[in-house]
């Protein structure tokens, strides 16, 4: 039995942040019901990566919305809205990421939901909160990465701002929403009252940068200084931290004693012996290390360095990664109602030794209306 079995979640969210939270709740056993507009459904059904689709729905949608049910309802239709309110009366959690004011107009704001179900946990995802001049601005991942300073942490200094190649703001906001909802379940168990949980993309992406922002705030407001050689990896860490080209690939070097590593590599770094120089001259040091590391294969350096306790590793792409046996494989195969199979990642959580896998891909629009009407509303 999974810990959230019996918990009913109504998901009014679209795209990534809110639905990724629903994905995690579903993996933990909750019954997550997507409330979608009829026919077209949630907008993410047509938001594809590399134009990859499965049965007219994007591959992205299938992976974010596995293990969920779909209830099609027109929230502007009084009859459909009444059915949704009956679902709210029987649910434990509801989530939405509409812009501020939208749920008020529909009559499903927090105050309305509490009036229907005094024990409801009400989760809201926004771009920048629900008040102030930013409240109604679009909360989109790249925009939030750009606003938050995150884009100045990756890549080389001479490249200018470099965004992450993932929807990191959305994903972390979804994680924070799950944390808040689980905490709210505990609070409700103590108080027997509903709870409002609010998260925003901007707060989540700032929280991701806690070490960088804390450094900035406590270092006289000095901006981060990225390295400007290939493989620069962390704006606040000194050499040797970074990625280096070898004879046949790439090697990552994590934190370690630079002088000890230089001895193992037979690189003369004597003039950088004082530790404060490891940051100030990290680009120079990385160039010297790169010249030496490029002379041998990655496996050669791994054998030499790992035996001496140096933290280092290969830099893999997805094809390489797929050949590695971590003894806890992250792949799983899910299947939709038309028996189309999709290989995706699984939940990274294990409970009592059980790996949490799933088999069910995303539903069709309104696929579960009948059974939801029969088992929850009636």
Coordinates of C-alpha atoms in Angstrom, one line a residue:
X1 CA 0.0 0.0 0.0
X2 CA 1.4 3.4 -1.0
X3 CA 1.2 6.2 1.6
X4 CA -1.3 8.4 -0.2
X5 CA -3.7 5.7 -1.3
X6 CA -7.3 7.0 -0.5
X7 CA -6.3 10.6 -1.0
X8 CA -8.2 12.3 -3.9
X9 CA -6.5 15.2 -5.7
X10 CA -8.3 17.5 -8.2
X11 CA -5.8 19.0 -10.6
X12 CA -6.9 22.2 -12.4
X13 CA -3.3 22.8 -13.5
X14 CA -1.7 22.8 -17.0
X15 CA 1.7 22.6 -18.5
X16 CA 4.5 21.6 -16.0
X17 CA 4.8 23.0 -12.5
X18 CA 1.4 22.0 -11.1
X19 CA 1.0 18.8 -13.1
X20 CA 4.5 17.6 -12.1
X21 CA 3.4 17.9 -8.5
X22 CA 0.3 15.8 -9.4
X23 CA 2.7 13.3 -11.0
X24 CA 4.6 12.9 -7.7
X25 CA 1.4 12.6 -5.6
X26 CA 0.1 10.0 -8.0
X27 CA 3.3 8.0 -7.8
X28 CA 2.9 8.0 -4.0
X29 CA -0.6 6.5 -4.4
X30 CA -3.0 9.4 -4.6
X31 CA -5.9 9.3 -7.0
X32 CA -5.2 12.4 -9.2
X33 CA -8.1 13.6 -11.3
X34 CA -7.3 16.2 -14.0
X35 CA -10.2 18.6 -14.5
X36 CA -9.9 19.4 -18.2
X37 CA -11.9 21.3 -20.8
X38 CA -13.9 19.0 -23.0
X39 CA -12.5 17.8 -26.4
X40 CA -9.2 19.7 -26.4
X41 CA -8.3 19.0 -22.8
X42 CA -5.3 20.6 -21.1
X43 CA -3.1 22.8 -23.2
X44 CA 0.0 20.7 -22.6
X45 CA -1.5 18.0 -24.7
X46 CA -0.3 20.0 -27.7
X47 CA 3.0 21.2 -26.1
X48 CA 5.6 19.0 -27.6
X49 CA 9.3 18.6 -27.3
X50 CA 10.9 17.9 -30.7
X51 CA 7.4 17.4 -32.2
X52 CA 7.0 14.0 -30.4
X53 CA 3.4 12.8 -30.1
X54 CA 1.7 9.6 -29.0
X55 CA -1.9 9.3 -30.1
X56 CA -2.4 13.0 -30.8
X57 CA -1.1 14.0 -27.4
X58 CA 2.5 15.1 -26.8
X59 CA 5.0 12.7 -25.4
X60 CA 5.7 15.4 -22.7
X61 CA 2.0 15.3 -21.6
X62 CA 2.1 11.5 -21.3
X63 CA 5.1 11.5 -19.1
X64 CA 4.0 14.4 -16.8
X65 CA 0.5 13.0 -16.4
X66 CA 1.0 9.3 -15.9
X67 CA -1.1 7.6 -13.3
X68 CA -3.9 10.2 -13.5
X69 CA -7.6 10.2 -14.4
X70 CA -9.3 12.7 -16.6
X71 CA -12.6 14.4 -15.9
X72 CA -13.8 16.7 -18.7
X73 CA -15.8 19.7 -17.6
X74 CA -16.6 23.1 -18.9
X75 CA -16.2 25.4 -15.9
X76 CA -18.4 28.0 -17.7
X77 CA -21.3 25.6 -17.9
X78 CA -23.4 25.7 -14.7
X79 CA -24.2 22.0 -14.9
X80 CA -20.6 21.0 -15.3
X81 CA -19.5 23.4 -12.6
X82 CA -22.0 21.9 -10.2
X83 CA -20.5 18.4 -10.8
X84 CA -17.0 19.9 -10.2
X85 CA -18.2 21.3 -6.9
X86 CA -19.5 17.9 -5.9
X87 CA -16.0 16.5 -6.6
X88 CA -14.5 19.3 -4.4
X89 CA -16.8 18.2 -1.6
X90 CA -15.3 14.8 -1.7
X91 CA -11.7 15.6 -2.5
X92 CA -8.7 16.0 -0.1
X93 CA -6.6 18.3 -2.3
X94 CA -7.2 20.6 -5.2
X95 CA -4.5 22.5 -7.2
X96 CA -4.6 25.2 -9.9
X97 CA -2.3 27.5 -11.7
X98 CA -4.7 30.0 -13.2
X99 CA -3.8 33.7 -13.1
X100 CA -4.9 35.7 -10.1
X101 CA -8.7 36.4 -10.2
X102 CA -9.7 33.6 -12.6
X103 CA -10.9 31.1 -9.9
X104 CA -12.7 34.0 -8.2
X105 CA -14.7 34.6 -11.3
X106 CA -15.5 30.9 -11.7
X107 CA -16.5 30.7 -8.0
X108 CA -13.8 28.2 -7.1
X109 CA -11.4 30.5 -5.1
X110 CA -10.1 29.2 -1.7
X111 CA -13.0 30.8 0.2
X112 CA -15.5 29.1 -2.1
X113 CA -13.7 25.8 -1.9
X114 CA -13.6 26.0 1.9
X115 CA -17.4 26.7 1.9
X116 CA -17.9 23.5 -0.1
X117 CA -15.4 21.4 1.8
X118 CA -14.1 22.8 5.1
X119 CA -11.2 20.3 5.1
X120 CA -10.0 20.9 1.5
X121 CA -6.3 21.5 1.0
X122 CA -6.0 24.2 -1.7
X123 CA -2.8 24.5 -3.7
X124 CA -2.0 27.5 -5.9
X125 CA 0.9 27.8 -8.3
X126 CA 1.6 31.3 -9.6
X127 CA 4.4 33.1 -11.5
X128 CA 5.1 35.8 -9.0
X129 CA 2.4 35.6 -6.3
X130 CA -1.2 37.0 -6.4
X131 CA -0.5 40.6 -5.4
X132 CA 1.6 43.5 -6.7
X133 CA 2.6 44.7 -10.2
X134 CA 4.0 41.3 -11.2
X135 CA 0.9 39.2 -10.3
X136 CA -0.6 39.0 -13.8
X137 CA 2.6 38.8 -15.8
X138 CA 3.3 35.4 -17.5
X139 CA 5.0 32.9 -15.4
X140 CA 7.1 31.0 -17.9
X141 CA 10.2 29.0 -17.1
X142 CA 12.7 30.8 -19.3
X143 CA 11.4 34.2 -18.3
X144 CA 11.7 33.3 -14.6
X145 CA 15.2 31.9 -15.1
X146 CA 16.2 35.1 -16.7
X147 CA 14.6 37.4 -14.1
X148 CA 16.1 35.5 -11.1
X149 CA 19.8 35.7 -11.9
X150 CA 20.1 32.0 -12.6
X151 CA 21.1 32.5 -16.2
X152 CA 24.4 34.2 -15.0
X153 CA 25.6 31.0 -13.2
X154 CA 26.1 28.6 -16.2
X155 CA 28.5 28.7 -19.1
X156 CA 31.6 30.9 -19.5
X157 CA 31.8 34.5 -18.6
X158 CA 32.3 35.6 -22.2
X159 CA 29.0 33.9 -23.3
X160 CA 26.8 36.2 -21.4
X161 CA 23.7 34.8 -19.7
X162 CA 23.1 31.1 -20.3
X163 CA 19.8 29.5 -19.3
X164 CA 19.5 25.9 -18.1
X165 CA 18.5 23.3 -20.8
X166 CA 15.7 22.2 -18.5
X167 CA 12.5 23.7 -17.2
X168 CA 14.2 23.9 -13.8
X169 CA 11.9 26.6 -12.4
X170 CA 8.8 24.6 -13.2
X171 CA 10.2 21.4 -11.9
X172 CA 11.4 22.9 -8.6
X173 CA 8.1 24.7 -8.1
X174 CA 6.3 21.4 -8.5
X175 CA 8.6 19.9 -5.9
X176 CA 7.9 22.7 -3.5
X177 CA 4.2 22.4 -4.1
X178 CA 4.4 18.7 -3.1
X179 CA 6.3 19.6 0.1
X180 CA 3.6 22.1 0.9
X181 CA 0.7 19.8 0.2
X182 CA 2.2 17.0 2.3
X183 CA 2.8 19.4 5.2
X184 CA -0.8 20.6 4.8
X185 CA -2.1 17.1 5.1
X186 CA -0.2 16.8 8.5
X187 CA -1.6 20.2 9.6
X188 CA -5.1 19.2 8.7
X189 CA -4.8 16.0 10.7
X190 CA -4.0 18.1 13.7
X191 CA -6.6 20.9 13.2
X192 CA -9.3 19.2 11.1
X193 CA -9.4 22.4 8.9
X194 CA -8.5 23.1 5.4
X195 CA -5.2 24.7 4.4
X196 CA -4.2 27.2 1.7
X197 CA -0.8 26.3 0.1
X198 CA 0.8 28.8 -2.2
X199 CA 4.0 28.6 -4.3
X200 CA 5.4 30.6 -7.1
X201 CA 8.0 30.1 -9.8
X202 CA 10.0 33.1 -8.8
X203 CA 10.3 32.0 -5.1
X204 CA 11.2 28.4 -6.1
X205 CA 13.9 29.5 -8.5
X206 CA 15.4 31.8 -5.9
X207 CA 15.3 29.0 -3.4
X208 CA 17.3 26.8 -5.8
X209 CA 20.0 29.5 -5.7
X210 CA 20.2 29.7 -1.9
X211 CA 23.9 29.1 -1.8
X212 CA 24.7 31.6 -4.5
X213 CA 22.3 34.3 -3.2
X214 CA 23.5 33.8 0.4
X215 CA 27.1 34.2 -0.8
X216 CA 26.2 37.4 -2.7
X217 CA 24.3 38.9 0.3
X218 CA 27.1 38.2 2.8
X219 CA 30.0 39.1 0.6
X220 CA 29.5 42.8 0.2
X221 CA 27.1 42.4 -2.8
X222 CA 29.8 41.2 -5.1
X223 CA 28.4 39.5 -8.2
X224 CA 29.4 36.0 -9.1
X225 CA 32.4 35.6 -11.3
X226 CA 32.1 32.8 -13.8
X227 CA 35.3 31.3 -15.2
X228 CA 36.0 31.9 -18.8
X229 CA 37.6 28.7 -20.0
X230 CA 35.9 25.6 -21.2
X231 CA 34.5 23.4 -18.5
X232 CA 33.9 26.2 -15.9
X233 CA 31.3 24.6 -13.6
X234 CA 30.5 26.8 -10.6
X235 CA 30.6 30.5 -10.2
X236 CA 31.6 30.4 -6.5
X237 CA 34.1 27.5 -6.4
X238 CA 37.8 27.4 -7.1
X239 CA 40.0 25.2 -9.2
X240 CA 40.1 22.3 -9.9
X241 CA 36.3 22.2 -9.9
X242 CA 35.2 21.8 -13.5
X243 CA 35.0 19.6 -16.6
X244 CA 38.1 18.8 -18.6
X245 CA 38.7 17.3 -22.1
X246 CA 40.7 14.1 -22.1
X247 CA 42.2 12.2 -25.0
X248 CA 38.9 10.4 -25.7
X249 CA 36.2 12.2 -23.7
X250 CA 35.7 14.3 -20.7
X251 CA 36.5 14.1 -17.0
X252 CA 34.9 16.0 -14.1
X253 CA 36.9 17.0 -11.1
X254 CA 35.0 17.9 -8.0
X255 CA 36.3 19.6 -4.8
X256 CA 39.7 18.5 -3.7
X257 CA 43.2 19.5 -2.6
X258 CA 44.6 21.2 -5.6
X259 CA 48.3 20.7 -4.7
X260 CA 47.7 16.9 -4.0
X261 CA 45.9 16.6 -7.4
X262 CA 48.7 18.5 -9.2
X263 CA 51.3 16.1 -7.7
X264 CA 49.3 13.1 -9.0
X265 CA 49.0 14.7 -12.4
X266 CA 52.6 15.8 -12.4
X267 CA 51.6 19.4 -13.1
X268 CA 53.7 22.2 -11.5
X269 CA 51.3 24.5 -9.6
X270 CA 53.8 25.6 -7.0
X271 CA 53.1 29.3 -7.5
X272 CA 49.5 28.7 -6.6
X273 CA 50.2 26.9 -3.3
X274 CA 48.3 29.5 -1.2
X275 CA 44.7 28.4 -1.1
X276 CA 43.2 31.8 -1.8
X277 CA 44.9 31.8 -5.2
X278 CA 42.9 28.7 -6.2
X279 CA 39.9 30.9 -6.8
X280 CA 41.6 34.1 -8.0
X281 CA 43.6 32.3 -10.7
X282 CA 41.2 29.4 -11.3
X283 CA 41.1 30.0 -15.1
X284 CA 44.9 29.8 -15.4
X285 CA 45.0 26.7 -13.2
X286 CA 42.3 25.0 -15.3
X287 CA 44.2 25.6 -18.5
X288 CA 47.3 24.0 -17.0
X289 CA 45.3 21.0 -15.8
X290 CA 43.5 20.8 -19.2
X291 CA 46.8 20.6 -21.0
X292 CA 47.9 17.6 -18.9
X293 CA 44.5 15.8 -18.8
X294 CA 44.2 15.9 -22.6
X295 CA 47.3 13.7 -22.9
X296 CA 45.6 10.5 -21.6
X297 CA 42.2 8.8 -21.8
X298 CA 39.4 9.3 -19.3
X299 CA 39.7 5.7 -18.0
X300 CA 43.5 6.2 -17.4
X301 CA 42.8 9.3 -15.2
X302 CA 39.9 7.6 -13.4
X303 CA 42.1 4.7 -12.4
X304 CA 44.9 6.9 -11.3
X305 CA 42.8 9.5 -9.4
X306 CA 40.1 7.4 -7.9
X307 CA 42.6 5.0 -6.3
X308 CA 44.1 8.0 -4.6
X309 CA 40.7 9.2 -3.3
X310 CA 40.2 12.1 -5.7
X311 CA 36.5 12.8 -6.5
X312 CA 36.2 12.6 -10.2
X313 CA 34.0 11.0 -12.8
X314 CA 33.2 10.5 -16.5
X315 CA 31.0 13.0 -18.3
X316 CA 28.3 10.9 -19.9
X317 CA 25.6 11.7 -22.5
X318 CA 22.3 9.9 -22.4
X319 CA 23.5 7.1 -24.7
X320 CA 26.4 6.5 -22.4
X321 CA 24.2 6.7 -19.3
X322 CA 21.8 4.1 -20.8
X323 CA 24.7 1.5 -20.6
X324 CA 25.4 2.1 -16.9
X325 CA 24.0 -0.3 -14.3
X326 CA 23.3 1.6 -11.1
X327 CA 21.6 -1.5 -9.6
X328 CA 18.5 0.7 -9.3
X329 CA 17.3 1.4 -12.9
X330 CA 15.4 4.6 -13.4
X331 CA 13.5 3.5 -16.5
X332 CA 10.0 2.2 -16.6
X333 CA 7.5 1.4 -19.4
X334 CA 4.0 2.9 -19.2
X335 CA 1.1 2.2 -21.5
X336 CA -1.9 4.2 -22.5
X337 CA -5.5 2.9 -23.1
X338 CA -4.7 2.2 -26.7
X339 CA -1.8 0.0 -25.6
X340 CA 0.9 2.3 -26.9
X341 CA 4.0 2.0 -24.8
X342 CA 6.2 4.8 -23.6
X343 CA 9.6 4.4 -21.9
X344 CA 10.1 7.1 -19.2
X345 CA 11.7 7.7 -15.8
X346 CA 10.2 6.5 -12.6
X347 CA 9.8 8.0 -9.1
X348 CA 13.2 8.2 -7.4
X349 CA 11.6 7.4 -4.0
X350 CA 11.8 3.9 -2.4
X351 CA 9.6 3.0 0.5
X352 CA 10.4 0.0 2.7
X353 CA 12.7 -1.3 -0.1
X354 CA 9.9 -0.9 -2.7
X355 CA 10.8 1.0 -5.9
X356 CA 7.7 3.0 -6.9
X357 CA 7.0 2.2 -10.5
X358 CA 3.9 2.7 -12.6
X359 CA 2.3 1.3 -15.8
X360 CA -0.4 3.8 -16.7
X361 CA 0.3 6.6 -19.2
X362 CA -1.8 9.8 -19.4
X363 CA -5.5 9.5 -19.9
X364 CA -7.6 10.7 -22.9
X365 CA -9.7 13.8 -22.3
X366 CA -12.7 12.8 -20.2
X367 CA -11.7 9.1 -20.2
X368 CA -12.8 8.7 -16.6
X369 CA -16.0 10.8 -16.5
X370 CA -18.3 7.8 -16.2
X371 CA -16.4 6.0 -13.4
X372 CA -15.8 9.2 -11.5
X373 CA -19.5 10.0 -11.6
X374 CA -20.3 6.5 -10.4
X375 CA -17.7 6.2 -7.7
X376 CA -17.2 9.7 -6.3
X377 CA -20.1 12.0 -7.2
X378 CA -23.1 9.6 -6.9

